[in-house]
XYZ file of C-alpha atoms in Angstrom:
570
model
C 10.462 -43.227 8.381
C 9.668 -39.502 8.313
C 7.633 -38.015 11.023
C 4.438 -37.245 10.758
C 4.488 -41.267 9.138
C 5.894 -42.162 12.803
C 3.469 -40.142 14.700
C 0.399 -41.445 13.050
C 1.571 -44.696 14.533
C -0.076 -43.203 17.797
C -2.785 -41.505 17.306
C -4.166 -41.962 20.923
C -1.005 -41.061 23.458
C 0.255 -38.252 21.063
C -3.514 -35.432 21.125
C -2.619 -36.378 24.751
C -0.005 -35.487 25.782
C -0.774 -32.142 24.265
C -4.426 -31.870 25.855
C -2.339 -32.765 29.460
C 0.501 -30.093 28.870
C -2.486 -27.098 27.758
C -3.837 -28.107 31.067
C -0.758 -27.944 32.615
C 0.996 -24.781 30.817
C 3.506 -23.707 33.743
C 5.372 -27.123 32.228
C 5.579 -31.230 32.894
C 8.540 -33.151 33.630
C 9.333 -36.278 31.557
C 7.943 -38.679 34.782
C 5.034 -35.992 35.393
C 4.095 -36.949 32.131
C 4.055 -40.207 32.903
C 2.410 -40.701 35.718
C -0.287 -38.673 33.499
C -1.019 -40.574 31.097
C 0.019 -44.095 32.974
C 2.619 -44.835 29.873
C 5.896 -46.081 30.362
C 9.060 -42.940 31.116
C 10.689 -44.450 27.431
C 8.030 -44.392 25.405
C 6.216 -40.770 26.807
C 11.009 -39.835 26.026
C 9.749 -39.976 22.619
C 7.198 -39.279 21.656
C 7.769 -36.064 23.482
C 11.146 -36.322 21.086
C 8.437 -36.057 17.815
C 6.347 -33.480 18.971
C 9.981 -31.251 20.334
C 10.479 -32.281 16.009
C 7.586 -31.492 14.756
C 7.478 -28.191 16.756
C 4.044 -29.491 18.511
C 6.508 -28.397 22.535
C 9.245 -26.778 23.683
C 11.527 -27.812 26.113
C 13.001 -26.019 28.093
C 16.350 -27.637 31.011
C 16.703 -26.281 34.359
C 19.711 -27.933 35.621
C 19.822 -31.800 35.593
C 15.623 -31.413 34.709
C 14.046 -31.298 31.476
C 10.301 -29.278 31.450
C 7.690 -29.597 28.434
C 5.474 -26.268 27.607
C 2.304 -26.865 25.286
C 4.720 -24.654 21.483
C 3.664 -20.680 21.746
C 4.134 -21.195 17.982
C 1.667 -18.907 15.950
C 0.939 -20.352 13.510
C 1.008 -19.246 9.360
C -1.658 -21.213 7.605
C -1.470 -18.419 4.549
C 2.049 -19.990 3.965
C 0.813 -22.729 1.202
C -0.392 -19.546 -0.737
C 2.935 -18.560 -0.794
C 3.525 -21.525 -2.616
C 3.867 -21.169 -6.851
C 3.569 -24.657 -6.433
C -0.217 -26.779 -6.076
C -1.102 -27.627 -2.693
C -3.773 -29.869 -2.105
C -4.683 -31.526 1.220
C -6.906 -35.563 1.831
C -8.273 -36.096 4.693
C -8.282 -40.963 5.423
C -12.227 -40.210 3.257
C -10.418 -39.248 0.411
C -12.570 -35.129 1.694
C -10.591 -32.297 0.122
C -10.437 -30.979 3.715
C -7.633 -27.563 1.675
C -6.288 -26.108 -1.153
C -3.897 -22.933 -2.073
C -4.529 -20.263 -4.289
C -2.685 -21.995 -7.551
C -5.141 -24.798 -7.564
C -7.997 -22.825 -7.610
C -6.603 -20.190 -10.206
C -5.106 -23.752 -12.003
C -9.286 -24.398 -11.454
C -11.300 -21.907 -12.823
C -12.836 -22.991 -9.658
C -13.516 -20.750 -5.815
C -12.404 -22.003 -2.321
C -15.312 -22.662 -1.318
C -16.591 -25.335 -5.043
C -13.156 -27.392 -4.307
C -13.054 -27.604 0.260
C -14.862 -30.490 2.066
C -16.249 -32.577 -0.653
C -14.537 -36.108 -1.665
C -11.880 -36.323 -4.826
C -14.632 -37.035 -7.161
C -17.480 -34.718 -6.135
C -15.042 -32.648 -7.295
C -13.566 -30.185 -9.598
C -10.363 -32.837 -8.884
C -12.258 -35.248 -9.878
C -9.235 -35.624 -12.642
C -7.614 -37.522 -9.476
C -10.041 -40.535 -9.142
C -8.052 -42.640 -11.217
C -7.778 -46.266 -9.382
C -3.885 -46.520 -10.340
C -3.557 -42.457 -8.054
C -6.097 -43.539 -5.230
C -3.762 -46.411 -4.851
C -0.271 -44.497 -4.220
C -2.261 -42.253 -1.541
C -2.826 -45.324 -0.274
C 0.345 -45.903 0.266
C 1.335 -42.537 1.364
C -1.383 -42.912 3.962
C 0.937 -46.051 4.922
C 4.080 -44.344 5.123
C 5.491 -44.793 1.712
C 6.333 -41.035 0.082
C 5.257 -40.967 -3.404
C 6.790 -38.753 -6.596
C 5.690 -38.824 -9.908
C 5.749 -37.136 -13.176
C 2.196 -36.963 -14.108
C 0.601 -35.604 -18.121
C -2.333 -33.347 -17.965
C -4.180 -32.935 -21.018
C -5.660 -30.105 -21.965
C -7.461 -28.964 -24.999
C -5.287 -26.915 -26.521
C -1.967 -27.961 -24.263
C -0.043 -30.728 -22.758
C 0.893 -30.767 -18.915
C 3.186 -31.452 -17.295
C 3.846 -31.767 -13.037
C 5.319 -33.167 -9.900
C 3.100 -35.125 -7.949
C 4.142 -35.856 -4.486
C 2.266 -37.976 -2.140
C 3.276 -37.233 1.145
C 1.455 -38.622 4.594
C 0.402 -35.754 7.128
C -0.680 -36.121 10.352
C -4.041 -33.937 11.371
C -4.095 -32.640 14.977
C -6.801 -34.421 16.051
C -4.113 -37.935 15.639
C -6.032 -38.850 11.921
C -3.686 -39.223 8.588
C -4.528 -37.666 5.843
C -2.168 -36.630 2.784
C -0.333 -33.666 1.022
C -0.568 -33.522 -2.995
C 2.066 -31.525 -4.406
C 2.250 -30.582 -8.299
C 4.832 -28.623 -9.284
C 4.653 -27.062 -12.851
C 7.242 -29.096 -14.238
C 6.047 -28.412 -18.331
C 9.128 -26.332 -19.247
C 11.275 -28.722 -17.895
C 9.751 -31.216 -19.343
C 9.451 -29.800 -22.913
C 13.414 -29.500 -23.134
C 14.067 -33.209 -22.123
C 11.983 -34.300 -24.783
C 13.364 -31.846 -27.198
C 16.553 -32.583 -25.722
C 16.093 -36.834 -26.512
C 15.312 -35.729 -29.777
C 18.917 -34.297 -30.824
C 22.159 -35.848 -29.892
C 23.758 -32.614 -30.296
C 21.360 -30.607 -28.836
C 21.976 -32.458 -25.814
C 25.330 -32.241 -25.879
C 25.481 -28.499 -25.910
C 22.629 -27.865 -23.296
C 24.584 -31.311 -21.320
C 27.922 -28.493 -21.231
C 26.187 -24.996 -21.454
C 23.312 -25.035 -18.562
C 23.974 -24.365 -14.919
C 24.033 -27.074 -12.907
C 26.377 -30.357 -12.948
C 25.278 -34.111 -14.557
C 28.021 -37.077 -13.724
C 27.304 -40.513 -14.046
C 28.406 -42.219 -11.627
C 29.056 -46.503 -11.647
C 28.543 -49.284 -9.240
C 31.283 -48.431 -7.065
C 30.684 -44.919 -7.225
C 32.776 -43.930 -9.452
C 32.270 -40.969 -11.982
C 32.502 -42.007 -15.954
C 31.156 -38.714 -17.151
C 31.417 -35.165 -15.915
C 29.798 -31.773 -17.612
C 31.693 -29.063 -17.452
C 30.327 -27.060 -15.224
C 32.468 -28.587 -12.978
C 35.375 -26.304 -14.005
C 32.766 -23.178 -12.182
C 30.632 -24.241 -9.897
C 33.640 -26.806 -7.879
C 36.922 -25.918 -9.631
C 37.878 -29.430 -11.028
C 38.334 -29.759 -14.395
C 36.112 -32.928 -16.004
C 39.316 -34.841 -16.700
C 39.879 -34.889 -12.650
C 36.912 -36.773 -11.664
C 36.721 -39.373 -13.921
C 37.721 -42.053 -12.706
C 37.590 -41.118 -8.813
C 35.282 -42.056 -6.709
C 33.016 -39.636 -5.428
C 33.431 -40.314 -1.818
C 36.958 -38.160 -2.686
C 35.073 -34.626 -2.845
C 32.309 -34.902 -0.242
C 33.623 -34.630 3.887
C 31.529 -36.631 4.780
C 32.821 -40.304 2.718
C 31.104 -43.319 4.601
C 27.295 -40.871 2.906
C 28.510 -42.172 -0.490
C 27.658 -45.566 -0.325
C 24.857 -45.519 1.416
C 23.544 -42.609 -1.146
C 24.611 -44.079 -4.234
C 23.575 -48.174 -3.790
C 21.815 -50.484 -6.401
C 19.948 -52.511 -3.985
C 18.398 -49.356 -2.875
C 16.653 -47.809 -5.874
C 13.793 -49.825 -8.301
C 14.643 -48.387 -11.455
C 12.446 -45.556 -12.829
C 12.543 -44.000 -9.314
C 14.277 -41.257 -9.324
C 15.651 -39.688 -5.377
C 16.648 -37.040 -4.205
C 19.539 -35.406 -0.792
C 21.688 -32.545 0.008
C 24.667 -32.482 0.093
C 28.362 -31.701 0.169
C 30.838 -31.434 -2.155
C 34.480 -30.440 -1.497
C 35.842 -27.553 -4.009
C 38.887 -27.712 -5.562
C 40.472 -24.974 -3.241
C 38.943 -26.575 0.126
C 36.110 -24.942 0.999
C 31.851 -26.536 1.384
C 30.114 -26.486 -1.860
C 25.912 -26.854 -0.987
C 24.810 -29.313 -3.623
C 20.952 -30.169 -4.158
C 20.924 -33.085 -6.043
C 18.534 -35.729 -7.641
C 19.639 -39.826 -9.862
C 17.816 -42.293 -11.443
C 19.321 -46.138 -11.453
C 21.149 -46.783 -14.835
C 21.054 -50.291 -16.451
C 22.655 -51.583 -19.422
C 21.981 -53.732 -22.557
C 20.782 -56.438 -20.095
C 18.477 -54.453 -17.322
C 21.414 -54.730 -14.663
C 22.137 -51.747 -12.899
C 25.668 -49.238 -13.744
C 25.661 -46.567 -11.803
C 23.517 -43.911 -12.116
C 22.800 -40.522 -13.908
C 23.607 -37.275 -10.702
C 22.205 -33.811 -11.692
C 23.595 -31.726 -9.505
C 22.012 -27.633 -8.653
C 24.598 -24.804 -6.517
C 22.753 -23.922 -3.752
C 24.924 -21.930 -1.761
C 22.855 -19.225 -2.629
C 19.788 -20.303 -1.741
C 20.924 -21.989 1.627
C 21.935 -17.917 2.119
C 18.955 -16.793 1.375
C 17.245 -18.840 3.991
C 19.996 -17.588 6.446
C 18.875 -14.574 5.448
C 14.780 -15.129 6.000
C 15.938 -17.232 9.114
C 17.590 -13.727 9.988
C 14.441 -12.153 8.872
C 11.299 -13.940 10.961
C 15.057 -13.911 14.148
C 15.340 -9.714 12.807
C 11.100 -9.509 12.956
C 11.219 -10.987 15.768
C 12.959 -8.625 18.262
C 11.026 -5.796 16.888
C 7.969 -7.348 18.044
C 9.980 -7.858 21.890
C 11.010 -5.010 21.727
C 8.200 -1.777 20.571
C 6.917 0.259 22.321
C 3.391 -1.856 22.562
C 1.110 -4.002 24.010
C 0.975 -6.842 21.968
C -0.450 -9.700 22.223
C -2.515 -13.281 20.687
C -5.336 -14.758 22.424
C -6.460 -18.195 20.955
C -10.305 -17.934 20.172
C -11.505 -20.956 21.737
C -11.103 -20.515 25.026
C -9.523 -17.530 24.946
C -5.779 -18.445 26.290
C -3.241 -16.392 25.538
C -0.477 -17.782 23.765
C 1.821 -15.223 23.649
C 2.485 -11.567 25.655
C 5.610 -9.481 24.232
C 8.251 -7.777 26.426
C 5.996 -4.472 26.190
C 3.475 -6.995 28.254
C 5.179 -8.429 30.814
C 6.601 -5.422 32.041
C 3.153 -2.796 31.788
C 1.320 -6.385 33.197
C 3.848 -7.374 35.801
C 3.314 -11.011 33.988
C 5.716 -13.320 32.361
C 5.620 -15.053 28.847
C 5.808 -18.299 31.004
C 3.173 -17.135 33.400
C 0.243 -15.946 31.611
C 0.916 -18.879 28.669
C -1.780 -21.396 28.675
C -3.968 -18.807 30.997
C -7.505 -16.992 30.562
C -7.523 -13.246 30.067
C -8.689 -13.420 33.656
C -6.237 -15.525 35.894
C -3.419 -13.475 34.462
C -5.432 -10.297 35.126
C -7.345 -8.823 36.914
C -11.270 -8.561 36.528
C -11.575 -5.208 35.130
C -8.327 -5.274 33.145
C -9.702 -8.749 31.386
C -12.402 -7.712 30.779
C -11.099 -4.083 28.438
C -9.036 -6.176 26.444
C -11.340 -8.116 25.450
C -13.662 -5.648 24.360
C -14.004 -6.108 20.905
C -12.410 -9.530 19.810
C -16.661 -10.420 19.864
C -16.870 -7.828 16.849
C -13.438 -9.650 15.100
C -14.988 -12.630 15.458
C -18.501 -11.322 13.346
C -16.825 -9.847 10.533
C -13.746 -12.153 10.702
C -11.443 -7.995 10.359
C -9.338 -5.738 12.404
C -11.551 -3.305 13.753
C -9.512 0.188 16.404
C -11.082 1.030 20.038
C -9.463 4.691 19.023
C -9.388 4.596 23.087
C -9.367 3.432 26.147
C -8.073 3.512 29.953
C -6.223 0.435 31.296
C -5.149 0.338 34.712
C -1.562 -1.116 35.359
C -0.274 -1.821 38.052
C 3.533 -0.943 37.200
C 1.949 2.592 36.739
C -1.235 3.062 37.451
C -4.145 4.129 34.952
C -3.064 5.436 31.492
C -4.632 6.058 28.407
C -4.698 2.898 25.299
C -5.532 2.731 22.066
C -6.289 -1.064 21.326
C -6.286 -2.614 16.974
C -7.638 -5.789 17.199
C -6.273 -8.230 14.057
C -7.870 -11.808 13.314
C -4.958 -14.170 12.405
C -6.940 -17.451 10.431
C -6.001 -20.884 10.244
C -5.331 -23.694 8.027
C -9.455 -24.051 7.299
C -10.285 -20.401 6.890
C -11.233 -20.117 10.374
C -10.663 -17.382 13.022
C -7.908 -18.656 15.199
C -6.022 -16.122 17.141
C -7.096 -12.197 17.892
C -4.157 -10.267 17.778
C -4.429 -7.262 20.066
C -1.733 -4.817 20.015
C -2.045 -1.646 22.150
C -0.392 1.763 22.713
C 0.078 4.101 24.986
C -1.299 7.584 24.010
C -0.807 9.813 27.101
C 1.764 11.246 24.641
C -0.770 11.621 22.311
C -3.368 13.407 23.984
C -0.467 15.705 25.520
C -0.006 17.257 22.393
C -3.270 17.509 21.275
C -4.776 18.789 25.308
C -1.713 21.791 23.993
C -2.348 22.163 20.151
C -6.622 23.279 22.021
C -5.293 24.962 23.975
C -3.129 26.594 21.297
C -6.044 27.092 19.375
C -8.124 28.679 22.157
C -5.963 30.843 22.905
C -5.938 32.280 18.957
C -9.441 32.524 19.323
C -9.571 34.493 21.906
C -6.616 36.788 20.159
C -9.221 37.166 17.503
C -11.711 37.702 20.053
C -9.620 40.767 21.863
C -9.612 42.411 18.630
C -10.110 45.606 17.808
C -10.654 45.611 14.762
C -12.842 43.564 11.803
C -10.941 39.655 11.376
C -12.401 37.836 9.169
C -11.124 35.014 6.697
C -12.342 34.301 2.739
C -11.462 30.504 1.631
C -10.621 30.261 -2.087
C -13.765 29.490 -3.088
C -15.315 33.285 -1.885
C -17.098 31.518 1.384
C -16.370 33.550 4.772
C -14.278 30.189 7.015
C -14.016 32.820 10.468
C -15.645 36.333 11.964
C -14.737 37.850 14.603
C -16.475 38.939 17.957
C -15.521 43.218 16.381
C -16.637 41.845 12.599
C -19.749 40.520 13.613
C -20.773 43.307 16.228
C -19.765 45.841 12.656
C -22.091 43.473 10.791
C -25.446 43.307 12.913
C -24.836 39.032 12.009
C -24.323 36.519 13.958
C -20.664 33.737 13.447
C -22.588 30.609 12.624
C -25.088 32.751 9.914
C -21.182 34.586 8.351
C -19.854 31.358 8.519
C -19.661 29.121 4.685
C -21.047 32.261 2.953
C -20.297 33.478 0.095
C -18.641 36.596 0.880
C -19.757 39.107 -2.395
C -22.787 38.029 -2.602
C -23.697 38.514 1.409
C -21.326 41.720 2.378
C -20.442 43.464 -0.521
C -23.587 45.824 -2.301
C -24.758 44.933 -5.757
C -22.965 48.232 -7.772
C -19.400 46.525 -6.261
C -19.664 42.982 -6.737
C -18.847 41.500 -9.837
C -16.103 43.264 -9.879
C -14.106 42.241 -6.575
C -15.512 38.785 -6.817
C -13.416 39.018 -10.489
C -10.314 40.778 -9.096
C -10.565 38.481 -6.099
C -10.308 35.146 -8.247
C -7.359 36.752 -9.773
C -6.278 37.759 -6.963
C -6.268 33.776 -4.873
C -5.220 31.856 -7.919
C -1.836 34.116 -8.265
C -2.901 36.529 -11.598
C -3.409 39.412 -10.339
C -1.911 41.721 -8.156
C -3.854 43.368 -5.411
C -2.807 46.305 -2.754
C -2.415 44.604 0.768
C -4.037 48.025 2.106
C -7.298 49.368 0.689
C -10.747 50.805 1.759
C -13.229 49.054 0.469
C -17.464 49.031 1.699
C -19.284 46.483 3.056
C -23.504 45.894 3.913
C -24.033 44.526 7.186
C -27.503 43.068 7.612
C -29.229 46.029 7.823
C -28.609 47.216 4.152
C -26.235 49.922 6.056
C -23.018 50.708 4.141
C -19.829 51.110 6.373
C -16.795 52.232 5.348
C -13.920 49.710 6.351
C -9.833 49.793 5.727
C -9.122 46.215 5.119
C -5.310 44.981 5.192
C -4.377 41.862 3.351
C -2.674 38.702 4.347
C -2.379 35.606 2.281
C -2.668 32.186 3.848
C -0.281 28.752 1.584
C -0.341 25.357 2.499
C 2.406 23.084 3.254
C 3.260 23.080 -0.649
C 3.204 26.749 -1.118
C -0.271 27.610 -2.818
C -3.020 29.731 -1.784
C -5.712 28.362 0.620
C -7.429 31.631 2.053
C -7.429 35.539 2.707
C -7.117 37.048 6.121
C -7.984 40.564 6.273
C -8.106 42.930 8.596
C -10.463 45.888 8.701
C -11.014 49.794 10.198
C -14.217 50.933 10.207
C -13.451 54.952 9.627
C -17.438 54.831 8.313
C -17.718 59.338 8.655
C -13.337 59.351 8.867
C -11.729 60.757 6.277
C -9.943 57.653 4.250
């Protein structure tokens, strides 16, 4: 009996235990929970074992005492959509509770068109068949169903591996999960194999899986040649020997391959290790079916086994990667908080939060902000949550002062990110708070340097003008404004040539400037030119020109320093 089936037999007590632990975030012993629940201690202990396996609670040992806490894990409902299989979740009334993206794509319907309706009323009506409904009811009663389905469309024939698994929702109510794996290609291949014995034999010898038959005494009667590459044996070395001779857990074989334990036509599946010829264990994924003789009596089993060493190693790498990500979250120099939407209780705080706020994960888990932090700090940390809840999207708070018990008041940048439940609603809000004290210090230094440079320009005894690549004035210092008779605001953004160059020289100088700024022309760094003031007076200026380039070396502007030499010899 699987875990969900066992849990569904006790729909009342398990949710009560979770509520009791939620109300006691500092943890409780088995005796404390039994007293609160009014149940036998041994019974409560079994319930807690179920919840531990399902990940709903955590246990820590303090000496000989075991203390249980509500799990602080954050579920990732979007995981369904990473599966290429179609996944459908139904409640006990056969209403569609959840579907993943492959289901929507297969039906050509949106999730909203499918959810909250019964099978008969939804685009999933093809599953509203008496045989399938009966199997769904069997699954709700605890039996796991695994069969193949044939699906006919107008122009194609599809095959699926169809599994119905008993499911229990958080409120204890029963349901089922339907998993459809597209096996059309596999089924087509199997049908092709049945058409030709020679084709079948060739395929058996070439496919990556090992195919083997065993008799009623679990002795090998057929072993495909693939066994050489996977396990190092020749088929002849295994024929006639019992499978237990090649298993580390020899007692497992009689239980797996017992004719009385499996009905004809049913498929079974298991993972176990087969010993390689060099002595190392090789993890194998094996499915098998009962073989019947000419009169319909059990004659053994046909097994198909696949080396899943790489998959196991990949799963190990995934676990390492998850551990690595957890380590990053714990050690990044930013505060990470996760708060549930319903009652606003915090379910996760990282190490930086513990350091800056003077709390521990154990103390903060399951408590509201005003129970952990000062009223002012709790209010600041909750800012932006309403916006996230209303827009269902992330939001940023550029700067907020946080009064920290450990180091006083500091500026922080806050980012709020919604985490969604399987139903599509926001279940948690993730807060990432980054200390921007250093960034602000750098910004202040940059502003100070800019102001200093501005003062140097305005203190210069010559005219200084900056003209961008389009010929527009982007800066004019105080001396230049005095010579020309304009305020700086009047000149900024104006075209240099139409505003300050005499009409007789304008077109020629503008063309020269464009060639010069594009890099095609030559222009002297020192030259004498004429400008007109606001009153129309012409002034003679000796210019010193310098080009400004961006990080890629492109010319973006020209800086010109000019000395008014009107009335003097050039």
